[in-house]
Coordinates of C-alpha atoms in Angstrom, one line a residue:
M6 CA 18.8 -28.2 -13.8
Q7 CA 19.7 -25.3 -16.2
Y8 CA 17.8 -22.3 -16.7
D9 CA 17.6 -19.0 -18.5
L10 CA 16.4 -17.3 -15.5
I11 CA 15.7 -18.5 -11.9
V12 CA 13.4 -16.0 -10.0
I13 CA 13.8 -16.5 -6.2
G14 CA 10.4 -15.6 -4.5
A15 CA 6.9 -16.0 -6.1
G16 CA 5.5 -12.7 -4.5
P17 CA 3.7 -10.0 -6.9
G18 CA 7.1 -9.1 -8.3
G19 CA 8.6 -12.6 -8.6
Y20 CA 5.6 -14.3 -10.4
V21 CA 5.2 -11.4 -12.7
A22 CA 8.7 -11.2 -13.7
A23 CA 8.6 -15.2 -14.2
I24 CA 5.6 -14.8 -16.6
R25 CA 7.1 -12.1 -18.4
A26 CA 10.3 -14.2 -18.9
A27 CA 8.3 -17.0 -20.1
Q28 CA 6.5 -14.8 -22.7
L29 CA 9.8 -13.6 -24.0
G30 CA 10.9 -17.3 -24.6
L31 CA 13.1 -17.8 -21.3
K32 CA 13.1 -21.3 -19.6
T33 CA 12.3 -20.1 -16.2
A34 CA 11.9 -21.4 -12.7
V35 CA 10.4 -19.9 -9.5
I36 CA 11.7 -20.8 -5.9
E37 CA 9.4 -20.1 -3.2
R38 CA 9.6 -21.2 0.3
A39 CA 6.2 -20.3 1.5
E40 CA 3.0 -19.7 -0.6
V41 CA 2.9 -18.3 -4.0
G42 CA 1.5 -14.7 -4.1
G43 CA 3.9 -13.6 -1.2
T44 CA 3.2 -11.2 1.5
C45 CA 0.9 -9.0 -0.7
L46 CA -1.7 -11.8 -1.4
N47 CA -1.2 -13.9 1.8
R48 CA -0.6 -11.5 4.6
G49 CA -0.8 -8.1 3.1
C50 CA -2.8 -6.2 0.6
I51 CA -5.3 -8.7 -0.2
P52 CA -6.5 -9.9 3.3
T53 CA -6.4 -6.4 4.6
K54 CA -8.7 -5.0 1.8
T55 CA -10.8 -7.9 2.2
L56 CA -11.4 -7.3 6.1
M57 CA -11.7 -3.6 5.3
H58 CA -14.5 -4.4 2.6
S59 CA -16.5 -6.5 5.5
A60 CA -15.8 -3.7 8.0
N61 CA -17.1 -1.0 5.7
L62 CA -20.3 -2.9 4.7
Y63 CA -20.9 -3.2 8.8
R64 CA -20.3 0.6 9.2
E65 CA -22.6 1.0 5.9
L66 CA -25.4 -0.9 7.8
G67 CA -24.9 1.4 11.1
E68 CA -25.1 4.7 8.8
A69 CA -28.4 3.2 7.1
A70 CA -29.7 2.7 10.7
K71 CA -29.0 6.4 11.5
M72 CA -30.8 7.6 8.4
G73 CA -33.8 5.7 9.6
I74 CA -33.7 2.7 7.2
N75 CA -34.5 -0.6 8.7
V76 CA -31.7 -2.8 9.4
T77 CA -31.5 -6.2 10.9
G78 CA -28.9 -8.7 11.9
A79 CA -26.1 -6.0 11.7
N80 CA -23.7 -7.8 13.8
A81 CA -19.9 -7.8 13.0
D82 CA -18.8 -11.6 13.1
F83 CA -15.0 -11.5 13.3
K84 CA -14.4 -15.4 12.3
A85 CA -16.7 -14.8 9.4
M86 CA -14.9 -11.9 8.1
H87 CA -11.7 -14.0 8.2
A88 CA -13.2 -16.9 6.7
R89 CA -14.2 -14.5 3.7
K90 CA -10.5 -13.4 3.7
A91 CA -9.3 -17.0 3.5
Q92 CA -11.7 -17.7 0.5
V93 CA -10.3 -14.5 -1.4
V94 CA -6.9 -15.5 -0.7
E95 CA -7.3 -19.1 -1.8
Q96 CA -9.0 -18.1 -4.8
L97 CA -6.4 -15.6 -6.0
R98 CA -3.4 -17.8 -4.8
S99 CA -4.9 -20.7 -7.0
G100 CA -5.0 -18.4 -9.9
V101 CA -1.4 -17.4 -9.6
A102 CA -0.6 -21.1 -9.4
Q103 CA -2.4 -21.7 -12.6
L104 CA -1.0 -18.9 -14.3
L105 CA 2.6 -20.1 -13.5
K106 CA 1.8 -23.7 -14.6
G107 CA 0.1 -22.3 -17.7
N108 CA 3.2 -20.5 -18.7
G109 CA 5.4 -23.5 -18.6
I110 CA 7.3 -22.2 -15.4
D111 CA 8.8 -24.6 -13.0
V112 CA 7.7 -24.0 -9.3
I113 CA 10.2 -25.2 -6.8
E114 CA 9.2 -25.1 -3.2
G115 CA 12.1 -24.5 -0.9
T116 CA 14.6 -22.0 0.5
A117 CA 17.1 -20.9 -2.3
A118 CA 20.9 -20.2 -1.3
F119 CA 23.5 -18.9 -3.7
T120 CA 26.6 -20.9 -4.0
S121 CA 27.9 -18.9 -6.9
A122 CA 26.8 -16.1 -9.2
E123 CA 25.5 -18.9 -11.5
A124 CA 24.3 -21.5 -9.1
I125 CA 21.8 -22.0 -6.1
T126 CA 21.1 -24.8 -4.0
V127 CA 17.2 -25.7 -3.0
N128 CA 16.4 -29.0 -1.3
G129 CA 19.9 -30.2 -1.3
E130 CA 20.1 -29.9 -5.1
T131 CA 21.8 -27.5 -7.4
C132 CA 20.2 -25.5 -9.9
T133 CA 22.2 -23.0 -12.5
A134 CA 20.9 -20.0 -14.5
K135 CA 22.4 -17.5 -16.7
N136 CA 20.5 -14.9 -14.8
F137 CA 18.7 -14.6 -11.5
I138 CA 16.2 -12.4 -10.1
V139 CA 15.9 -12.1 -6.3
A140 CA 12.4 -11.1 -5.2
T141 CA 12.4 -12.1 -1.5
G142 CA 10.5 -9.3 -0.1
S143 CA 10.2 -8.2 3.5
K144 CA 9.0 -8.9 6.9
P145 CA 7.6 -6.7 9.8
F146 CA 10.3 -4.9 11.7
V147 CA 9.7 -4.9 15.5
P148 CA 11.7 -2.1 17.3
P149 CA 13.2 -3.0 20.6
I150 CA 10.5 -1.9 22.8
P151 CA 10.5 -3.7 26.3
G152 CA 7.4 -6.0 26.2
A153 CA 7.5 -6.2 22.4
D154 CA 7.7 -10.0 22.8
L155 CA 4.5 -10.3 25.1
P156 CA 1.6 -12.6 24.1
G157 CA -1.2 -10.2 22.5
V158 CA 1.6 -8.1 20.9
V159 CA 1.4 -8.9 17.2
T160 CA 2.7 -7.8 13.9
S161 CA 0.4 -7.3 10.6
D162 CA 1.7 -10.9 9.7
E163 CA -0.1 -12.3 12.6
M164 CA -3.1 -10.0 12.6
L165 CA -3.7 -11.0 9.1
D166 CA -2.9 -14.8 9.2
T167 CA -5.5 -15.8 11.8
D168 CA -8.9 -15.1 13.2
S169 CA -7.6 -14.9 17.1
C170 CA -6.7 -11.5 17.1
D171 CA -10.5 -10.5 18.0
F172 CA -9.5 -7.7 20.2
N173 CA -12.2 -5.6 21.6
E174 CA -9.6 -2.8 22.4
L175 CA -6.7 -2.4 20.2
V176 CA -3.4 -0.1 20.3
I177 CA -1.7 0.3 17.1
I178 CA 2.1 1.5 17.3
G179 CA 2.8 3.1 13.9
G180 CA 0.4 5.6 11.9
G181 CA 1.5 4.6 8.5
V182 CA -0.5 3.1 5.6
I183 CA -0.9 -0.4 7.8
G184 CA -1.7 1.3 10.9
V185 CA -4.5 3.6 9.6
E186 CA -6.0 0.7 7.5
M187 CA -6.0 -1.6 10.4
A188 CA -7.3 1.2 12.7
S189 CA -10.3 1.5 10.1
V190 CA -11.1 -2.2 10.3
Y191 CA -11.1 -2.4 13.9
N192 CA -13.0 1.0 14.3
G193 CA -15.5 -0.2 11.7
I194 CA -16.5 -3.2 13.8
D195 CA -17.1 -1.0 16.7
R196 CA -13.9 -2.0 18.5
K197 CA -11.8 0.7 20.5
V198 CA -8.8 1.8 18.7
T199 CA -5.8 3.9 19.6
V200 CA -3.1 5.0 17.3
I201 CA 0.5 5.9 18.5
E202 CA 2.6 7.5 15.9
A203 CA 6.1 9.0 16.6
L204 CA 5.9 11.5 13.9
D205 CA 4.0 15.1 14.1
R206 CA 1.3 13.4 11.8
I207 CA -0.2 10.0 10.5
L208 CA 0.7 9.2 6.9
A209 CA 3.7 11.6 7.2
N210 CA 4.8 11.0 3.6
M211 CA 1.7 12.0 1.9
D212 CA 0.1 15.5 1.4
R213 CA -0.4 17.4 4.9
E214 CA -3.8 17.9 4.0
I215 CA -4.6 14.2 3.7
S216 CA -3.0 13.7 6.9
Q217 CA -5.1 16.3 8.5
N218 CA -8.5 15.4 7.2
L219 CA -8.1 11.6 7.9
T220 CA -6.8 12.6 11.6
M221 CA -10.3 14.6 11.7
I222 CA -12.4 11.7 10.4
M223 CA -10.6 9.0 12.5
K224 CA -11.2 11.2 15.7
K225 CA -14.8 12.0 14.8
R226 CA -15.3 8.1 14.5
G227 CA -14.0 7.5 17.8
V228 CA -10.2 6.8 17.1
A229 CA -7.7 8.1 19.6
V230 CA -4.8 9.4 17.5
N231 CA -1.5 10.3 19.5
T232 CA 1.0 11.8 17.2
A233 CA 4.6 13.1 18.0
S234 CA 4.5 10.1 20.7
T235 CA 7.3 7.7 21.6
V236 CA 6.3 4.3 22.9
T237 CA 8.7 3.5 25.9
G238 CA 7.1 -0.1 26.9
I239 CA 4.6 -2.6 26.9
T240 CA 3.3 -4.2 30.4
A241 CA 0.8 -7.2 30.8
E242 CA -1.2 -7.2 34.2
G243 CA -4.8 -8.7 34.5
G244 CA -5.5 -9.9 31.2
K245 CA -4.8 -6.5 29.7
L246 CA -1.6 -5.0 27.8
T247 CA -0.7 -1.3 28.9
C248 CA 1.3 0.7 26.3
T249 CA 3.4 3.5 28.0
F250 CA 4.4 6.3 25.6
E251 CA 6.1 9.8 25.9
R252 CA 4.3 13.0 24.4
K253 CA 5.3 16.6 24.9
G254 CA 7.6 15.8 27.8
Q255 CA 4.8 13.8 29.7
T256 CA 4.2 10.3 30.2
E257 CA 1.0 8.7 29.2
S258 CA -0.5 5.2 28.9
V259 CA -3.3 3.3 27.2
S260 CA -4.5 -0.3 28.1
A261 CA -5.9 -2.8 25.5
D262 CA -6.6 -6.4 24.8
G263 CA -4.0 -6.1 22.0
V264 CA -1.1 -4.3 20.5
L265 CA -0.4 -4.1 16.9
I266 CA 3.2 -2.9 15.8
C267 CA 3.4 -1.7 12.3
V268 CA 6.4 0.7 12.0
G269 CA 8.0 -0.5 8.9
R270 CA 9.3 -3.8 7.1
R271 CA 13.0 -4.9 6.6
A272 CA 14.3 -6.7 3.5
V273 CA 14.4 -10.7 3.8
T274 CA 18.0 -11.8 2.9
E275 CA 18.3 -14.6 5.6
G276 CA 19.3 -17.9 4.0
L277 CA 19.8 -16.8 0.7
N278 CA 23.9 -16.3 1.4
P279 CA 24.3 -13.3 -1.0
E280 CA 27.9 -13.3 -0.1
A281 CA 28.8 -16.4 -2.0
A282 CA 27.5 -14.8 -5.4
G283 CA 29.2 -11.3 -4.5
I284 CA 25.9 -9.6 -4.1
E285 CA 26.5 -6.2 -2.2
L286 CA 24.1 -5.2 0.7
E287 CA 23.3 -2.0 2.3
R288 CA 21.7 -2.5 5.8
E289 CA 20.2 -5.9 4.7
R290 CA 19.0 -4.5 1.5
I291 CA 20.5 -5.5 -2.0
K292 CA 21.8 -2.5 -3.9
V293 CA 20.5 -2.2 -7.5
N294 CA 21.1 0.2 -10.3
E295 CA 18.4 1.6 -12.7
N296 CA 18.0 -1.7 -14.5
Y297 CA 17.7 -3.4 -11.3
Q298 CA 20.9 -5.2 -11.6
T299 CA 22.9 -6.0 -8.5
S300 CA 26.7 -5.4 -7.9
V301 CA 26.7 -8.9 -9.9
P302 CA 25.4 -8.2 -13.5
N303 CA 23.4 -11.4 -14.2
I304 CA 21.7 -10.9 -10.9
Y305 CA 18.8 -8.7 -10.6
A306 CA 16.9 -7.6 -7.3
I307 CA 13.4 -6.3 -7.4
G308 CA 10.5 -5.3 -4.9
D309 CA 11.1 -4.8 -1.0
V310 CA 14.4 -6.7 -0.7
T311 CA 15.9 -3.4 -2.5
G312 CA 14.4 -1.2 0.2
G313 CA 12.7 1.1 -2.3
I314 CA 8.9 1.9 -2.5
Q315 CA 7.2 -1.2 -1.0
L316 CA 4.1 -1.6 -3.0
A317 CA 2.9 -4.6 -5.0
H318 CA 2.5 -2.9 -8.0
A319 CA 6.1 -1.2 -8.0
A320 CA 7.6 -4.8 -7.4
E321 CA 5.6 -6.0 -10.6
A322 CA 6.8 -3.0 -12.7
Q323 CA 10.2 -3.6 -11.6
G324 CA 10.1 -7.4 -12.4
I325 CA 8.9 -6.5 -15.9
A326 CA 11.5 -4.1 -16.5
A327 CA 14.3 -6.5 -15.2
V328 CA 13.1 -9.1 -17.5
E329 CA 13.0 -6.8 -20.5
H330 CA 16.6 -5.6 -19.7
I331 CA 17.7 -9.3 -19.6
C332 CA 16.1 -9.9 -22.8
G333 CA 17.3 -6.6 -24.2
V334 CA 13.7 -5.4 -25.2
T335 CA 12.4 -2.0 -24.9
R336 CA 11.1 -1.5 -21.7
T337 CA 7.1 -1.5 -21.5
V338 CA 6.4 0.1 -18.3
D339 CA 7.7 3.0 -16.3
P340 CA 8.5 1.7 -12.7
S341 CA 9.3 5.3 -11.7
L342 CA 5.8 6.6 -11.5
V343 CA 4.1 4.7 -8.8
P344 CA 0.7 5.5 -7.4
G345 CA 0.4 5.0 -3.6
C346 CA -3.2 4.0 -2.5
V347 CA -4.6 3.8 1.2
Y348 CA -7.9 1.7 1.6
T349 CA -9.5 3.9 4.5
S350 CA -13.0 5.4 4.1
P351 CA -12.7 7.6 2.3
E352 CA -10.0 6.2 0.2
I353 CA -6.7 7.9 -0.5
A354 CA -4.6 7.9 -3.7
T355 CA -1.5 9.9 -4.7
V356 CA 0.9 10.0 -7.8
G357 CA 3.9 12.3 -8.7
I358 CA 4.4 15.3 -6.4
T359 CA 2.6 17.4 -4.1
A360 CA 2.6 21.2 -4.3
D361 CA 4.8 21.6 -1.2
E362 CA 7.4 19.2 -2.9
A363 CA 7.3 21.2 -5.9
K364 CA 7.9 24.3 -3.8
Q365 CA 10.8 22.6 -2.0
Q366 CA 12.3 21.9 -5.5
G367 CA 11.7 25.4 -6.8
K368 CA 9.4 24.5 -9.5
A369 CA 6.4 26.8 -10.0
V370 CA 3.1 25.1 -10.1
I371 CA -0.6 25.7 -10.7
T372 CA -3.1 23.8 -8.2
G373 CA -6.7 22.8 -9.0
K374 CA -8.7 21.5 -6.1
Y375 CA -12.5 20.5 -5.8
I376 CA -14.2 19.7 -2.6
M377 CA -16.0 16.3 -2.8
S378 CA -18.8 17.4 -0.7
G379 CA -20.5 18.9 -3.7
N380 CA -20.1 15.7 -6.0
G381 CA -23.5 13.9 -6.3
K382 CA -22.1 10.3 -5.9
S383 CA -20.2 11.5 -2.7
I384 CA -23.6 12.6 -1.3
I385 CA -25.6 9.6 -2.3
E386 CA -22.9 7.3 -0.9
N387 CA -22.9 9.2 2.3
E388 CA -19.0 9.9 2.0
E389 CA -17.1 11.8 4.4
R390 CA -15.4 15.2 3.4
G391 CA -12.9 14.5 0.5
F392 CA -11.1 16.4 -2.2
I393 CA -9.4 15.9 -5.3
K394 CA -6.2 18.2 -5.8
L395 CA -4.2 18.3 -9.2
V396 CA -0.8 19.9 -9.7
F397 CA 0.3 21.3 -12.8
D398 CA 3.6 22.4 -14.0
A399 CA 3.2 26.2 -14.2
E400 CA 5.3 26.5 -17.5
S401 CA 4.0 23.7 -19.6
E402 CA 0.7 23.3 -17.9
K403 CA 1.4 19.5 -17.7
L404 CA -0.1 17.3 -14.9
I405 CA 2.8 16.4 -12.7
G406 CA 0.9 15.3 -9.6
A407 CA -2.5 14.3 -8.0
Q408 CA -3.5 13.8 -4.4
L409 CA -7.2 12.3 -3.7
M410 CA -9.0 11.6 -0.8
C411 CA -12.7 10.6 -1.7
G412 CA -14.8 7.7 -2.8
R413 CA -12.9 5.2 -5.4
A414 CA -10.1 7.3 -5.2
T415 CA -7.8 4.0 -5.6
D416 CA -9.6 3.2 -8.9
M417 CA -9.6 6.6 -10.2
I418 CA -5.8 7.5 -9.6
G419 CA -5.2 5.2 -12.6
E420 CA -6.6 7.7 -14.7
L421 CA -4.1 10.3 -13.5
V422 CA -1.0 8.0 -13.7
T423 CA -1.8 7.7 -17.3
A424 CA -2.3 11.5 -17.7
I425 CA 0.9 12.1 -16.1
S426 CA 2.9 9.3 -18.3
A427 CA 1.3 10.8 -21.5
G428 CA 2.4 14.3 -20.5
L429 CA -1.1 15.6 -20.9
T430 CA -2.0 19.3 -19.9
K431 CA -4.7 20.6 -18.1
T432 CA -6.4 22.0 -21.6
Q433 CA -6.3 18.4 -22.9
M434 CA -7.5 17.0 -19.6
A435 CA -10.5 19.3 -19.8
L436 CA -11.6 17.8 -23.0
A437 CA -12.3 14.7 -21.4
L438 CA -16.2 14.0 -20.5
H439 CA -17.0 12.3 -17.3
P440 CA -20.3 10.5 -16.7
H441 CA -22.7 11.5 -14.3
P442 CA -23.3 10.9 -11.3
T443 CA -19.6 9.5 -10.5
F444 CA -16.9 10.3 -8.5
C445 CA -14.4 10.8 -11.5
E446 CA -16.3 13.9 -12.3
G447 CA -14.5 15.6 -9.4
I448 CA -11.4 15.5 -11.7
T449 CA -12.9 17.7 -14.3
E450 CA -13.8 19.9 -11.7
A451 CA -10.3 20.1 -10.4
V452 CA -9.0 20.8 -13.8
H453 CA -11.4 23.7 -14.3
A454 CA -10.4 24.9 -10.4
A455 CA -7.0 25.3 -11.9
D456 CA -8.0 28.2 -14.2
G457 CA -10.7 29.2 -11.6
H458 CA -13.8 28.1 -13.3
S459 CA -15.0 24.9 -11.5
I460 CA -18.7 24.7 -12.4
H461 CA -19.8 23.2 -9.0
T462 CA -17.8 25.3 -6.7
M463 CA -19.0 28.5 -5.2
P464 CA -17.4 31.6 -6.5
P465 CA -15.5 33.7 -3.9
R466 CA -17.2 36.6 -2.3
K467 CA -16.9 39.9 -4.0
R468 CA -15.9 42.6 -1.5

């Protein structure tokens, strides 16, 4: 079968690219060896957030009881949580399948392998295309820790794919996004959680204040957070797993029913046979240029397989950009401005650069920060201490970065992505009126704080 475009992988990057290609008139096929929707939909973003929603509901019932509100039947049902997760996943997966069908895209089940730069084989048959997009995604990386293959030691794939991980005590190796989100799920349903992170703080790639604030909140809720700690081994005895780690020259250990390893992900290229097409790899990742072309001009690669930012919306934007380059049309999306979201409680969302990063770049900035403890909606919803921090270029006064840690942060960040992409200044942003009571009122307060006149912030004491 001959196509204008074959997309290998039906994850968020792949199926979005295929739909955009169909919209632009290309005869398109998608090849997927597992389920449409990829990791994000089936073993990543959607399952995690569904479980977190259930855990947060349970936590809110507990908070309501503490406030004297009569609550009955407040028991966390792990199997019910996973049943709800499965329902959500199936509904969205079915929706993706319908979208592909509705756009006239051929969906081929199987594993694709290149035989040349113009052809692949799948299920023993050959398909050819003028262009290809590789969107094969990534899989959890398991470091060579002794005992990592023991029963009860799992990756996020197993953790999210089954309801058998009903651990009363859980050790999480890795304090990145997956680690802190899964810590929030299990802590939210009253399970004992220990996080072990090799770096000096959790969420180390985010604003330092976010890391510090989340650590404080997690510890307050009973999560043990061990940073600057290196895991040396896992052993099993008496139905328990013991995780041993080194911290400050001392050997420590913690026992639990289960251990989750989430220290990163690696690109999936197994079986793809990229050498046959002449595709250049770098540490298993596919190298691409600014247009997402590989070393072979008619073959593109997007998403996790390229080793860049591993986020569904980043892959989607890259897929659209790649297709538009193939078709020679003006790019309709900016894949370089990628918001990052963490669905803990409170939520975390960032975009652009931090004040510290600006300083490292020698860029002068103006920062506006609003503490959300004075925000009416935060008080109503019993939110933990949070903040909104905006970073403006000192010369142009344009917004260049935003860091949010508060209720609905992952929804509000979209407004700030738009502000940065549109080049809005703090004066222009101050003109926008936000409704009351809402979390987004904090954006206005943070804008005004950049000029020192936030209405709902106590002025500094006069000496």
